[in-house]
mmCIF file of C-alpha atoms in Angstrom:
data_model
loop_
_atom_site.group_PDB
_atom_site.id
_atom_site.type_symbol
_atom_site.label_atom_id
_atom_site.label_comp_id
_atom_site.label_asym_id
_atom_site.label_seq_id
_atom_site.Cartn_x
_atom_site.Cartn_y
_atom_site.Cartn_z
ATOM 1 C CA UNK O 1 11.074 9.871 -13.550
ATOM 2 C CA UNK O 2 12.232 10.904 -10.094
ATOM 3 C CA UNK O 3 14.628 8.849 -7.976
ATOM 4 C CA UNK O 4 14.500 6.571 -5.002
ATOM 5 C CA UNK O 5 14.271 7.915 -1.465
ATOM 6 C CA UNK O 6 14.914 6.363 1.940
ATOM 7 C CA UNK O 7 11.221 5.748 2.664
ATOM 8 C CA UNK O 8 10.789 3.746 -0.534
ATOM 9 C CA UNK O 9 13.804 1.625 0.363
ATOM 10 C CA UNK O 10 12.502 1.054 3.907
ATOM 11 C CA UNK O 11 9.347 -0.498 2.459
ATOM 12 C CA UNK O 12 11.269 -2.889 0.230
ATOM 13 C CA UNK O 13 11.650 -1.044 -3.057
ATOM 14 C CA UNK O 14 12.305 -2.392 -5.649
ATOM 15 C CA UNK O 15 11.443 -5.956 -4.552
ATOM 16 C CA UNK O 16 8.038 -5.002 -3.109
ATOM 17 C CA UNK O 17 7.089 -2.775 -6.059
ATOM 18 C CA UNK O 18 3.741 -3.507 -7.704
ATOM 19 C CA UNK O 19 3.516 -0.457 -9.966
ATOM 20 C CA UNK O 20 5.650 2.536 -10.902
ATOM 21 C CA UNK O 21 4.500 5.947 -12.024
ATOM 22 C CA UNK O 22 6.573 9.001 -12.812
ATOM 23 C CA UNK O 23 6.181 10.487 -9.315
ATOM 24 C CA UNK O 24 4.824 7.556 -7.275
ATOM 25 C CA UNK O 25 5.431 3.877 -6.582
ATOM 26 C CA UNK O 26 2.989 1.339 -5.177
ATOM 27 C CA UNK O 27 4.624 -1.119 -2.797
ATOM 28 C CA UNK O 28 3.227 -4.181 -1.081
ATOM 29 C CA UNK O 29 3.373 -3.334 2.606
ATOM 30 C CA UNK O 30 5.680 -5.776 4.432
ATOM 31 C CA UNK O 31 3.211 -6.050 7.333
ATOM 32 C CA UNK O 32 -0.100 -7.126 5.851
ATOM 33 C CA UNK O 33 -2.372 -5.771 8.593
ATOM 34 C CA UNK O 34 -5.214 -6.493 6.203
ATOM 35 C CA UNK O 35 -4.965 -8.391 2.940
ATOM 36 C CA UNK O 36 -3.613 -6.154 0.200
ATOM 37 C CA UNK O 37 -2.144 -3.452 2.455
ATOM 38 C CA UNK O 38 0.074 -1.165 0.378
ATOM 39 C CA UNK O 39 2.386 1.815 0.613
ATOM 40 C CA UNK O 40 1.884 4.573 -1.956
ATOM 41 C CA UNK O 41 5.186 6.455 -1.857
ATOM 42 C CA UNK O 42 6.168 9.652 -3.600
ATOM 43 C CA UNK O 43 9.523 9.395 -5.361
ATOM 44 C CA UNK O 44 10.380 12.990 -4.499
ATOM 45 C CA UNK O 45 12.448 14.090 -1.505
ATOM 46 C CA UNK O 46 9.464 15.998 -0.079
ATOM 47 C CA UNK O 47 8.872 15.535 3.650
ATOM 48 C CA UNK O 48 5.559 17.430 3.741
ATOM 49 C CA UNK O 49 2.526 16.860 1.512
ATOM 50 C CA UNK O 50 2.474 20.507 0.448
ATOM 51 C CA UNK O 51 6.039 20.202 -0.857
ATOM 52 C CA UNK O 52 5.312 17.704 -3.636
ATOM 53 C CA UNK O 53 5.326 19.052 -7.181
ATOM 54 C CA UNK O 54 2.178 19.843 -9.178
ATOM 55 C CA UNK O 55 3.014 16.854 -11.383
ATOM 56 C CA UNK O 56 2.981 14.560 -8.363
ATOM 57 C CA UNK O 57 -0.382 15.938 -7.227
ATOM 58 C CA UNK O 58 -1.848 15.414 -10.700
ATOM 59 C CA UNK O 59 -0.518 11.877 -10.986
ATOM 60 C CA UNK O 60 -1.891 10.947 -7.558
ATOM 61 C CA UNK O 61 -5.360 10.673 -9.104
ATOM 62 C CA UNK O 62 -4.244 7.984 -11.561
ATOM 63 C CA UNK O 63 -2.317 6.023 -8.932
ATOM 64 C CA UNK O 64 -5.232 6.010 -6.464
ATOM 65 C CA UNK O 65 -7.739 5.050 -9.177
ATOM 66 C CA UNK O 66 -5.532 2.087 -10.152
ATOM 67 C CA UNK O 67 -5.123 1.048 -6.500
ATOM 68 C CA UNK O 68 -8.876 1.143 -5.925
ATOM 69 C CA UNK O 69 -9.577 -0.878 -9.063
ATOM 70 C CA UNK O 70 -6.987 -3.569 -8.297
ATOM 71 C CA UNK O 71 -7.783 -3.926 -4.594
ATOM 72 C CA UNK O 72 -11.511 -3.846 -5.249
ATOM 73 C CA UNK O 73 -11.198 -6.863 -7.535
ATOM 74 C CA UNK O 74 -8.504 -8.685 -5.561
ATOM 75 C CA UNK O 75 -9.656 -8.134 -1.980
ATOM 76 C CA UNK O 76 -13.250 -6.941 -2.150
ATOM 77 C CA UNK O 77 -12.721 -4.227 0.449
ATOM 78 C CA UNK O 78 -15.656 -2.344 1.928
ATOM 79 C CA UNK O 79 -13.644 0.817 2.666
ATOM 80 C CA UNK O 80 -10.129 1.881 1.785
ATOM 81 C CA UNK O 81 -8.098 3.939 4.247
ATOM 82 C CA UNK O 82 -5.250 6.154 3.072
ATOM 83 C CA UNK O 83 -3.151 6.967 6.127
ATOM 84 C CA UNK O 84 -0.464 9.627 5.819
ATOM 85 C CA UNK O 85 1.349 9.216 9.110
ATOM 86 C CA UNK O 86 5.000 10.102 8.335
ATOM 87 C CA UNK O 87 6.054 9.897 11.986
ATOM 88 C CA UNK O 88 8.964 7.494 11.432
ATOM 89 C CA UNK O 89 9.525 7.454 7.675
ATOM 90 C CA UNK O 90 10.052 11.053 6.538
ATOM 91 C CA UNK O 91 9.134 11.169 2.850
ATOM 92 C CA UNK O 92 5.587 11.662 1.602
ATOM 93 C CA UNK O 93 3.772 8.340 1.549
ATOM 94 C CA UNK O 94 0.423 6.785 2.383
ATOM 95 C CA UNK O 95 -0.308 3.475 4.049
ATOM 96 C CA UNK O 96 -3.214 2.064 2.036
ATOM 97 C CA UNK O 97 -5.298 -0.285 4.160
ATOM 98 C CA UNK O 98 -8.223 -2.245 2.695
ATOM 99 C CA UNK O 99 -11.000 -2.529 5.277
ATOM 100 C CA UNK O 100 -13.605 -5.271 5.571
ATOM 101 C CA UNK O 101 -15.877 -6.896 8.128
ATOM 102 C CA UNK O 102 -15.087 -10.558 7.495
ATOM 103 C CA UNK O 103 -11.580 -12.043 7.272
ATOM 104 C CA UNK O 104 -9.978 -12.544 3.880
ATOM 105 C CA UNK O 105 -7.532 -15.328 3.100
ATOM 106 C CA UNK O 106 -4.658 -15.894 0.734
ATOM 107 C CA UNK O 107 -2.653 -19.117 0.468
ATOM 108 C CA UNK O 108 -4.381 -20.467 3.572
ATOM 109 C CA UNK O 109 -3.423 -17.439 5.695
ATOM 110 C CA UNK O 110 -6.316 -15.578 7.339
ATOM 111 C CA UNK O 111 -6.279 -11.771 7.359
ATOM 112 C CA UNK O 112 -8.860 -10.391 9.811
ATOM 113 C CA UNK O 113 -9.449 -6.641 10.014
ATOM 114 C CA UNK O 114 -8.880 -6.328 13.763
ATOM 115 C CA UNK O 115 -9.873 -2.675 13.899
ATOM 116 C CA UNK O 116 -13.144 -2.891 11.957
ATOM 117 C CA UNK O 117 -15.187 -0.687 11.967
ATOM 118 C CA UNK O 118 -12.902 1.793 13.749
ATOM 119 C CA UNK O 119 -9.253 2.761 13.243
ATOM 120 C CA UNK O 120 -7.140 -0.002 11.656
ATOM 121 C CA UNK O 121 -4.842 -1.869 14.033
ATOM 122 C CA UNK O 122 -1.390 -1.452 12.499
ATOM 123 C CA UNK O 123 0.337 -3.300 15.341
ATOM 124 C CA UNK O 124 -0.643 -6.859 14.395
ATOM 125 C CA UNK O 125 -0.209 -8.659 11.081
ATOM 126 C CA UNK O 126 -0.120 -12.319 10.076
ATOM 127 C CA UNK O 127 3.374 -13.687 9.469
ATOM 128 C CA UNK O 128 4.041 -14.366 5.795
ATOM 129 C CA UNK O 129 6.924 -16.384 4.466
ATOM 130 C CA UNK O 130 9.028 -14.820 1.714
ATOM 131 C CA UNK O 131 7.320 -17.159 -0.751
ATOM 132 C CA UNK O 132 3.820 -16.139 0.407
ATOM 133 C CA UNK O 133 4.748 -12.442 0.279
ATOM 134 C CA UNK O 134 6.136 -12.861 -3.239
ATOM 135 C CA UNK O 135 3.059 -14.808 -4.336
ATOM 136 C CA UNK O 136 0.808 -12.014 -3.069
ATOM 137 C CA UNK O 137 2.960 -9.413 -4.825
ATOM 138 C CA UNK O 138 2.828 -11.391 -8.072
ATOM 139 C CA UNK O 139 -0.949 -11.824 -7.768
ATOM 140 C CA UNK O 140 -1.574 -8.096 -7.304
ATOM 141 C CA UNK O 141 1.014 -7.030 -9.880
ATOM 142 C CA UNK O 142 -0.627 -9.237 -12.508
ATOM 143 C CA UNK O 143 -3.888 -7.318 -12.046
ATOM 144 C CA UNK O 144 -2.378 -3.847 -12.434
ATOM 145 C CA UNK O 145 -3.832 -1.850 -15.345
#
């Protein structure tokens, strides 16, 4: 298993971790722009997608299949966006944003998809307390295959 890089730490690893793979971790995104927004981060020090190892590329299929299964059941997304932006956080990672037409809710917090059906709006997210964030993490983690 590879190590921990700065990008993983920025997104709350290990506290926000939902699942760990040999080359990847799935983290609950601190800003829930839509319900179930995640960060899929490569453990490697690679700062360009083409730099990750063949093992990381191969394992990406399993990680994305698990993400799609869990979020499909938990959130009922209509589309799932994988955004590889890497403008601020340097290591290879994707922002995984479930997309839907009608708001979703969790613990009485509403999560509209403000960008639907266009580009997701990453600038606005409902405020979650630490307890609500942890409850959402626990809920999703419990569904992981």
